[in-house]
mmCIF file with all atom_site columns, C-alpha atoms and ligand atoms in Angstrom:
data_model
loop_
_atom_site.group_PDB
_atom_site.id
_atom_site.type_symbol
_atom_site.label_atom_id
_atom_site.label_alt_id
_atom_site.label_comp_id
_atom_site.label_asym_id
_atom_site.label_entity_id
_atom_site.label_seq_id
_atom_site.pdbx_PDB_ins_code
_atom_site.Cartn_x
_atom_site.Cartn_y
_atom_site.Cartn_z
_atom_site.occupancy
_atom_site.B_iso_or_equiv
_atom_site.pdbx_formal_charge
_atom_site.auth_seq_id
_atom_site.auth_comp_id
_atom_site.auth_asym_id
_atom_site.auth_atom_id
_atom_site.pdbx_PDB_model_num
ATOM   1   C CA . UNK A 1 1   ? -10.411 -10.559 0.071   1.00 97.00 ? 1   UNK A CA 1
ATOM   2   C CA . UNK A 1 2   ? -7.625  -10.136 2.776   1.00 98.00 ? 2   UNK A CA 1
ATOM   3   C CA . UNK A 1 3   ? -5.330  -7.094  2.606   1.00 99.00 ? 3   UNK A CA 1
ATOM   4   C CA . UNK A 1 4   ? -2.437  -7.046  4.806   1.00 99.00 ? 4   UNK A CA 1
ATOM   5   C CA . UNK A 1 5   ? -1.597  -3.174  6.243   1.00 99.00 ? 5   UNK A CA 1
ATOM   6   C CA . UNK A 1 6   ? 1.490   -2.161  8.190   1.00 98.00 ? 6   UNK A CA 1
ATOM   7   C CA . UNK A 1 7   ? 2.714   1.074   9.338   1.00 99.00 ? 7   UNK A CA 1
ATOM   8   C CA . UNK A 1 8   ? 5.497   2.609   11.730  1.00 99.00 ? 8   UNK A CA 1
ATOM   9   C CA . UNK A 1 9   ? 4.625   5.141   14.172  1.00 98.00 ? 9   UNK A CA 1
ATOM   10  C CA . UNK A 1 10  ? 3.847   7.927   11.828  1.00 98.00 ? 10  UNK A CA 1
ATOM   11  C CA . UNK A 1 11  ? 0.999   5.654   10.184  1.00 98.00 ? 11  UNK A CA 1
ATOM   12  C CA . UNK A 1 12  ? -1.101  4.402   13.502  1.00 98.00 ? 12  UNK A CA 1
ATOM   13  C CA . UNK A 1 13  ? -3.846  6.866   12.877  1.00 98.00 ? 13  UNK A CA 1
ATOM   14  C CA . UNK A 1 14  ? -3.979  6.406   9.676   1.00 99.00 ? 14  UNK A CA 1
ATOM   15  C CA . UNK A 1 15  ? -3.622  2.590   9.698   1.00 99.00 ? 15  UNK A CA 1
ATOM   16  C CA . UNK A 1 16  ? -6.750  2.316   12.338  1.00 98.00 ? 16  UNK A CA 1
ATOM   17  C CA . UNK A 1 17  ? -8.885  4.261   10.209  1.00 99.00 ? 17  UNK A CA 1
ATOM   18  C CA . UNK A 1 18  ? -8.423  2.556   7.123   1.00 99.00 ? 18  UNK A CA 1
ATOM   19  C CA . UNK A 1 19  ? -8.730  -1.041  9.228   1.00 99.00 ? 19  UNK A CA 1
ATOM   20  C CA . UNK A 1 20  ? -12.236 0.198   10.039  1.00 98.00 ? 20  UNK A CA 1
ATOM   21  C CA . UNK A 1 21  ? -13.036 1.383   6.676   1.00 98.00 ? 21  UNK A CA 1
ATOM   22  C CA . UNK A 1 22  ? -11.859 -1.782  5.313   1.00 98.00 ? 22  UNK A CA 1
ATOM   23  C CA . UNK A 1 23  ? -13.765 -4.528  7.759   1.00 98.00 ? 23  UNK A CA 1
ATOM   24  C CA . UNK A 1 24  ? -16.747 -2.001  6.226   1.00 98.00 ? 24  UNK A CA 1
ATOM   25  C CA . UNK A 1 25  ? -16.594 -2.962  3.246   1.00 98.00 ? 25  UNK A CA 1
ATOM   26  C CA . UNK A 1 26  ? -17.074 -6.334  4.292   1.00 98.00 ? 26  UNK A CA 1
ATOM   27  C CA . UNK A 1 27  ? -12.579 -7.167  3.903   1.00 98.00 ? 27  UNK A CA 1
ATOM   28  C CA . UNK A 1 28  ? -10.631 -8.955  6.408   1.00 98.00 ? 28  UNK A CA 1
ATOM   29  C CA . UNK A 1 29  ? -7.409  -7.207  7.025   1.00 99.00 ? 29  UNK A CA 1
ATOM   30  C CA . UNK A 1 30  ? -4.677  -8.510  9.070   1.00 99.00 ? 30  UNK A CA 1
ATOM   31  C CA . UNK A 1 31  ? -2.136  -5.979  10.786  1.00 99.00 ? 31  UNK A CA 1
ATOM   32  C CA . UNK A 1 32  ? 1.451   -5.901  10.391  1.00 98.00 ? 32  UNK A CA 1
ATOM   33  C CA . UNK A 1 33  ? 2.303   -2.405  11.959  1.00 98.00 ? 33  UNK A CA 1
ATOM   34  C CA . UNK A 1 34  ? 2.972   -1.280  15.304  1.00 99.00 ? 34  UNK A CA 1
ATOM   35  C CA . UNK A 1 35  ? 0.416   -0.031  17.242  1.00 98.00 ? 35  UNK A CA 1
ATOM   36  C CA . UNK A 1 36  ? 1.771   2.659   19.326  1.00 98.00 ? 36  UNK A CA 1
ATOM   37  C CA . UNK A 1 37  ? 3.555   6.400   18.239  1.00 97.00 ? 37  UNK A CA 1
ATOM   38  C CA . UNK A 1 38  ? 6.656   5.010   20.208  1.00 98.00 ? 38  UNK A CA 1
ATOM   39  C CA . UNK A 1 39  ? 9.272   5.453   17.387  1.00 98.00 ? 39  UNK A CA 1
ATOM   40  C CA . UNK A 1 40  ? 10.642  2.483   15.294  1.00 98.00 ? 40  UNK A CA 1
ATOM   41  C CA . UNK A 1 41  ? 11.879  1.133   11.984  1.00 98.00 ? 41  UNK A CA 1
ATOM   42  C CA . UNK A 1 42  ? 9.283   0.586   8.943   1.00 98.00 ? 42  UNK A CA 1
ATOM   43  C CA . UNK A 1 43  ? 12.094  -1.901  7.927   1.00 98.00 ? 43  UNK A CA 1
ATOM   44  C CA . UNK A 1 44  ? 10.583  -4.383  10.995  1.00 99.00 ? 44  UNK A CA 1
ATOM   45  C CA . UNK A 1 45  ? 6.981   -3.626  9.393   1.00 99.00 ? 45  UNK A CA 1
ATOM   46  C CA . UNK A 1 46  ? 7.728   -3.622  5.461   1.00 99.00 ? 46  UNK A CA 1
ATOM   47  C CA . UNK A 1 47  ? 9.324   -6.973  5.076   1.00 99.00 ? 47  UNK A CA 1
ATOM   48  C CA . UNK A 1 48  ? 6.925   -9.199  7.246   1.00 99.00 ? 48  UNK A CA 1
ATOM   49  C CA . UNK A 1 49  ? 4.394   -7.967  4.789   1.00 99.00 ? 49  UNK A CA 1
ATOM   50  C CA . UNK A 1 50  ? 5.810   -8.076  1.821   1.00 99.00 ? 50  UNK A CA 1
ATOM   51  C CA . UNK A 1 51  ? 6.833   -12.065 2.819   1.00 98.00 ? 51  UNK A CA 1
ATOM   52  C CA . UNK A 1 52  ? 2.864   -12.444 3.154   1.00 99.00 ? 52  UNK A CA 1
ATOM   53  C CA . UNK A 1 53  ? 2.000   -11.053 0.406   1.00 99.00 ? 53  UNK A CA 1
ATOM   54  C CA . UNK A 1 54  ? 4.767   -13.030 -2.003  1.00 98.00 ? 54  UNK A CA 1
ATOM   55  C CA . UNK A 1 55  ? 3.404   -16.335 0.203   1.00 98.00 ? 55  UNK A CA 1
ATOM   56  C CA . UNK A 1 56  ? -0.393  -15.241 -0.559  1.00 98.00 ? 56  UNK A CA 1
ATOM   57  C CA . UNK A 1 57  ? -1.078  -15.346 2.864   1.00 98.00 ? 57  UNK A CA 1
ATOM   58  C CA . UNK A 1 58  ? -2.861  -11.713 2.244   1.00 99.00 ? 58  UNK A CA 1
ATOM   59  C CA . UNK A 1 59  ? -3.950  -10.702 -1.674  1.00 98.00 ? 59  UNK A CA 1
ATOM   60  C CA . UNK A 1 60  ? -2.866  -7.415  -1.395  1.00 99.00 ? 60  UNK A CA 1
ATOM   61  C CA . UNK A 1 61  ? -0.881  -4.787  1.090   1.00 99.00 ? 61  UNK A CA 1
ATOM   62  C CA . UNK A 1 62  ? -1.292  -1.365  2.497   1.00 99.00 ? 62  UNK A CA 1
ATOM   63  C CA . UNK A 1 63  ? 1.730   0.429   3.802   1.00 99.00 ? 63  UNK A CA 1
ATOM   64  C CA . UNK A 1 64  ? 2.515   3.587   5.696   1.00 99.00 ? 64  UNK A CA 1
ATOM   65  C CA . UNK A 1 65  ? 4.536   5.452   7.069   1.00 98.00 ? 65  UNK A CA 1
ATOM   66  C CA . UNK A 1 66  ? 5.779   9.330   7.206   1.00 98.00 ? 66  UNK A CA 1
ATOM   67  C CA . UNK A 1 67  ? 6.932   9.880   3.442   1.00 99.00 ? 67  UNK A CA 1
ATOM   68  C CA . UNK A 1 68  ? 5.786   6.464   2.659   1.00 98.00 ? 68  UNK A CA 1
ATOM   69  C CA . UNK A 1 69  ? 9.415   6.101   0.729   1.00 98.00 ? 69  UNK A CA 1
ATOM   70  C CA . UNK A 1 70  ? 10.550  3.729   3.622   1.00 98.00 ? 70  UNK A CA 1
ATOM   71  C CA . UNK A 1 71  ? 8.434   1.231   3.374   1.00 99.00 ? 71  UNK A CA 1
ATOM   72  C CA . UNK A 1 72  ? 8.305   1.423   -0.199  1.00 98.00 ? 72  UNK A CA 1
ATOM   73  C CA . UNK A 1 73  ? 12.172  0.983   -0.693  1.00 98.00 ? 73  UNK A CA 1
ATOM   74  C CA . UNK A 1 74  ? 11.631  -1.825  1.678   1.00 98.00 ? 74  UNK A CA 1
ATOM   75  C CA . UNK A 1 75  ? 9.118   -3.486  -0.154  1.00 98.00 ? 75  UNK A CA 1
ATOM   76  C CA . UNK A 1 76  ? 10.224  -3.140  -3.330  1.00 98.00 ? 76  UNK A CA 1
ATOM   77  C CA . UNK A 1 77  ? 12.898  -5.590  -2.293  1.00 97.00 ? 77  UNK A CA 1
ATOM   78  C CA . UNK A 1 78  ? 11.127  -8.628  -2.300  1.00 98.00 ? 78  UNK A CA 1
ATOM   79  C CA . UNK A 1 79  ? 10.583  -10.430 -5.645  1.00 97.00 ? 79  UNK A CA 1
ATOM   80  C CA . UNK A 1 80  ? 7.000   -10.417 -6.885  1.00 98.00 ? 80  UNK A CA 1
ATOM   81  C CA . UNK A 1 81  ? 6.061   -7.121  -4.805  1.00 98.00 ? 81  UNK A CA 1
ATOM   82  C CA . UNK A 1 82  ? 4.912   -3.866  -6.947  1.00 98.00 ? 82  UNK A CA 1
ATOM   83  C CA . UNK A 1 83  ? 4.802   -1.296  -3.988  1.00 98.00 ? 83  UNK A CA 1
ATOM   84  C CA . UNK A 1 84  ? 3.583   2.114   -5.597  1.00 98.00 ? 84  UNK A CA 1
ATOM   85  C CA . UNK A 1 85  ? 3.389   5.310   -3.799  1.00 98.00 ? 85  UNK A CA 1
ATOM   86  C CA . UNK A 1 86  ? 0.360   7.597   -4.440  1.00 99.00 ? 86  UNK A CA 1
ATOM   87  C CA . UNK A 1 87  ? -0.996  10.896  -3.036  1.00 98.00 ? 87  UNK A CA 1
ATOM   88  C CA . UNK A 1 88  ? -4.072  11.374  -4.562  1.00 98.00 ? 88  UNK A CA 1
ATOM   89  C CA . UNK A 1 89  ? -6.983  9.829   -5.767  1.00 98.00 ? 89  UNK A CA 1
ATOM   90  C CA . UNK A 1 90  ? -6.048  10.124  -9.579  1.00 98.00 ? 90  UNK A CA 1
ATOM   91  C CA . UNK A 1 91  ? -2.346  8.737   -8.190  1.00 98.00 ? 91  UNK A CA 1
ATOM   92  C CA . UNK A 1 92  ? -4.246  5.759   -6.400  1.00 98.00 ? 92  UNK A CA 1
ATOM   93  C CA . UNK A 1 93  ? -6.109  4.809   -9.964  1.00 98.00 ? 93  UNK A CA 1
ATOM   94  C CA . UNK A 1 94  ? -3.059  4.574   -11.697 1.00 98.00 ? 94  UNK A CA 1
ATOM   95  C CA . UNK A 1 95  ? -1.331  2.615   -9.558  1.00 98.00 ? 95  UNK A CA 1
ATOM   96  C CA . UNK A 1 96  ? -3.601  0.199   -9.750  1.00 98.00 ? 96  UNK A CA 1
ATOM   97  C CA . UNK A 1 97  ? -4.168  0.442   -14.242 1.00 98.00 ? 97  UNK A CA 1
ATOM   98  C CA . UNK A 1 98  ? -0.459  1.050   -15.164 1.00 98.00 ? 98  UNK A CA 1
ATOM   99  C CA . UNK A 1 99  ? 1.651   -0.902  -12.552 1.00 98.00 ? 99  UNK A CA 1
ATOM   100 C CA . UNK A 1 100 ? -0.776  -2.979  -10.744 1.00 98.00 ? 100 UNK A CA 1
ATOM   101 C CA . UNK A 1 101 ? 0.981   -2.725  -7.594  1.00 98.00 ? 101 UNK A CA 1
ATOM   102 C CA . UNK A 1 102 ? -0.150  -5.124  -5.498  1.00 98.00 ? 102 UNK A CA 1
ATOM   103 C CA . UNK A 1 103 ? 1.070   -3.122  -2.521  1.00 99.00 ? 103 UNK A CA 1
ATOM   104 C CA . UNK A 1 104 ? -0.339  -0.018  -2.042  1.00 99.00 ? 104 UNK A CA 1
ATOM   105 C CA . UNK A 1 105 ? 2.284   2.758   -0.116  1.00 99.00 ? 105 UNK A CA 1
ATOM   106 C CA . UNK A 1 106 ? 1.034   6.222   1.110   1.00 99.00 ? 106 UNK A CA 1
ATOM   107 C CA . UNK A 1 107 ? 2.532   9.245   3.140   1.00 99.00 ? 107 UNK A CA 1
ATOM   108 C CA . UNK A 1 108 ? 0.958   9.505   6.365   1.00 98.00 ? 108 UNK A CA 1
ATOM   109 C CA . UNK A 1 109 ? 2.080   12.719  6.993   1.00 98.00 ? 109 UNK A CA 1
ATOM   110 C CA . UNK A 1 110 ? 1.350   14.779  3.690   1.00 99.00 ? 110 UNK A CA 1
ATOM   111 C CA . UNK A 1 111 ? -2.108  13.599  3.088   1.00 99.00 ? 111 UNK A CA 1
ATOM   112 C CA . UNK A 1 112 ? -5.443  14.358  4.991   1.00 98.00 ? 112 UNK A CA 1
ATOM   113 C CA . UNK A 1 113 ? -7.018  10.974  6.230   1.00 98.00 ? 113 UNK A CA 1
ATOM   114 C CA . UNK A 1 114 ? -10.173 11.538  3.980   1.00 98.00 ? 114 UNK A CA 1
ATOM   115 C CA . UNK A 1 115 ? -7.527  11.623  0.907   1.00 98.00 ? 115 UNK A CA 1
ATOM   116 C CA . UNK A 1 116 ? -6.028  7.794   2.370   1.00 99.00 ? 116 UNK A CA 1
ATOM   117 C CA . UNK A 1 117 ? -9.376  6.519   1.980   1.00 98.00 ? 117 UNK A CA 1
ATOM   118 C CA . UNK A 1 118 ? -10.056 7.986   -1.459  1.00 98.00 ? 118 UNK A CA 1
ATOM   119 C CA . UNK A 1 119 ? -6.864  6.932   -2.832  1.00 99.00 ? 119 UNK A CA 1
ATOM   120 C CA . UNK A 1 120 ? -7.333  2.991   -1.394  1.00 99.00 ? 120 UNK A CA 1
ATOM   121 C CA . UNK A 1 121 ? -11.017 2.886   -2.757  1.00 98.00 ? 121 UNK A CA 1
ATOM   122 C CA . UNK A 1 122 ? -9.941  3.527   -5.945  1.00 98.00 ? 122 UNK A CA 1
ATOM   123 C CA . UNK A 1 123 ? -6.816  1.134   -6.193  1.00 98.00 ? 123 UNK A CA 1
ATOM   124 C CA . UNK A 1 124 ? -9.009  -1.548  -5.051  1.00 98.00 ? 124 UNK A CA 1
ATOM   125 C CA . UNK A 1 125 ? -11.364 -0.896  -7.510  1.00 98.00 ? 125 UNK A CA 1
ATOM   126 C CA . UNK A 1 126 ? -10.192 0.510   -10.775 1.00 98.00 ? 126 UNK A CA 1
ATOM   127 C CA . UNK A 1 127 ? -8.850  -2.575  -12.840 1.00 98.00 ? 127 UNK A CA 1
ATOM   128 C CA . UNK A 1 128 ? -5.512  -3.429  -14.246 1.00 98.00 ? 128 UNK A CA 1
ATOM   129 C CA . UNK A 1 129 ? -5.226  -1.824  -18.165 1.00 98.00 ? 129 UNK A CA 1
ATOM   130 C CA . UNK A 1 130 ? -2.663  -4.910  -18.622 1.00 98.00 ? 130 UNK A CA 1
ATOM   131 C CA . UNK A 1 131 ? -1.388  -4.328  -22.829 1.00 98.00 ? 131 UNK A CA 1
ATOM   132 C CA . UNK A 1 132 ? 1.655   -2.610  -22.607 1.00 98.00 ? 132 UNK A CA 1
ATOM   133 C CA . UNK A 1 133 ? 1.291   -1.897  -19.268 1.00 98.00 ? 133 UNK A CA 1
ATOM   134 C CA . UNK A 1 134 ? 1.767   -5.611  -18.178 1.00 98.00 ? 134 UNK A CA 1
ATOM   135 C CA . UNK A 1 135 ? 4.834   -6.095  -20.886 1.00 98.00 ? 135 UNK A CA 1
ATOM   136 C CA . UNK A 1 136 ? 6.417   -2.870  -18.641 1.00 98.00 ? 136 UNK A CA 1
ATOM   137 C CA . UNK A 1 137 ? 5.446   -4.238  -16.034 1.00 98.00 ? 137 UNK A CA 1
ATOM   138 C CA . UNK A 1 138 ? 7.395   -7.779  -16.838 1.00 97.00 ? 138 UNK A CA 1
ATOM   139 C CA . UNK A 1 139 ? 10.629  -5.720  -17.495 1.00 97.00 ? 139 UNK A CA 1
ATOM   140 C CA . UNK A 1 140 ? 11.166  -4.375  -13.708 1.00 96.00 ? 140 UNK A CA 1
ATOM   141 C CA . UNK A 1 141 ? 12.680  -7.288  -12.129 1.00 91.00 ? 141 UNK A CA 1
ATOM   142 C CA . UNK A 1 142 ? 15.223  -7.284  -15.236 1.00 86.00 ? 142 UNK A CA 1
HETATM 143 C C1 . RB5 B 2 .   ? 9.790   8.482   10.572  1.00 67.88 ? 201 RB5 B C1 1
HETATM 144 O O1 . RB5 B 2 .   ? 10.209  9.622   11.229  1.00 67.88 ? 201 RB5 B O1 1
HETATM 145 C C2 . RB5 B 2 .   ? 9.977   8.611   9.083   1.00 67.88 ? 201 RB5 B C2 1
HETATM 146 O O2 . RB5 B 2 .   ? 11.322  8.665   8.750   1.00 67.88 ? 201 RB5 B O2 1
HETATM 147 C C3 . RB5 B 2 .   ? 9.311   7.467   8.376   1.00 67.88 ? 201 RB5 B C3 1
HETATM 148 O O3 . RB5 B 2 .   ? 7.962   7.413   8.725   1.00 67.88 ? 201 RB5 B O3 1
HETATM 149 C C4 . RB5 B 2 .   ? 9.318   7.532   6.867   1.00 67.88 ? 201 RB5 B C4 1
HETATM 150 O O4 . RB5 B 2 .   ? 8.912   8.791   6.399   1.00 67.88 ? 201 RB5 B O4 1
HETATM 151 C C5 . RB5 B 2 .   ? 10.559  7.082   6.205   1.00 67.88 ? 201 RB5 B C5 1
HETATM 152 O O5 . RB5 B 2 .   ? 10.654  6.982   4.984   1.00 67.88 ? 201 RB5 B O5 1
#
């Protein structure tokens, strides 16, 4: 399992706490965010990963960034990406059984750390319900 992660400046805590908890579990993750709080545009982040996650370069994405609606609006441009923003745990399981988003987006800065690692645990392991949840699922990109 590789999971790409990328992140502006509000996500660098964040993102270096969830690389460790990650490589814990044994997952190689490769990093597509900035590394420093100096201030720049999830737009630079966001498509880079969504390109290696289309490409299967990485199986699956992390993203974050303030609101987390940047990078999602971002992501959600690119043809075979499902980016889904969740803020809690129950959020993060659904994510994964109704849309399957194969990019998971959360908001740095209105959710405690321990919540971020909750929320990816559980999309990574809850499974995808598929039934009508994959025919919904085939109508998004029209
Ligand atoms: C950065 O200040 C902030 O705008 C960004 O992290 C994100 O919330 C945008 O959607």
């Amino acid at each position: 399992m590789k999971i790409g992660i990328c992140n502006d400046h509000a996500g660098v805590e964040y993102k270096n706490g969830l690389v460790k908890h990650l490589q814990g579990k044994g997952i190689e993750v490769v990093n597509f965010g900035t590394d420093t709080p100096d201030s720049m545009d999830y737009a630079d982040v966001a498509h880079p990963l969504a390109e290696a996650v289309v490409a299967g370069r990485v199986d699956l994405g992390i993203a974050l960034c303030g609101t987390g609606n940047g990078m999602a609006l971002c992501l959600n441009h690119h043809s075979g990406i499902r980016a889904g923003l969740a803020w809690s745990e129950e959020v993060g399981r659904l994510v994964k059984a109704h849309n399957n988003a194969n990019v998971l987006v959360m908001p740095a800065r209105f959710i405690p750390y321990e919540e971020a690692e909750k929320i990816v645990d559980k999309w990574l392991s809850e499974p995808f319900e598929g039934g009508r949840h994959q025919r919904r699922i085939d109508k998004i990109e029209g």
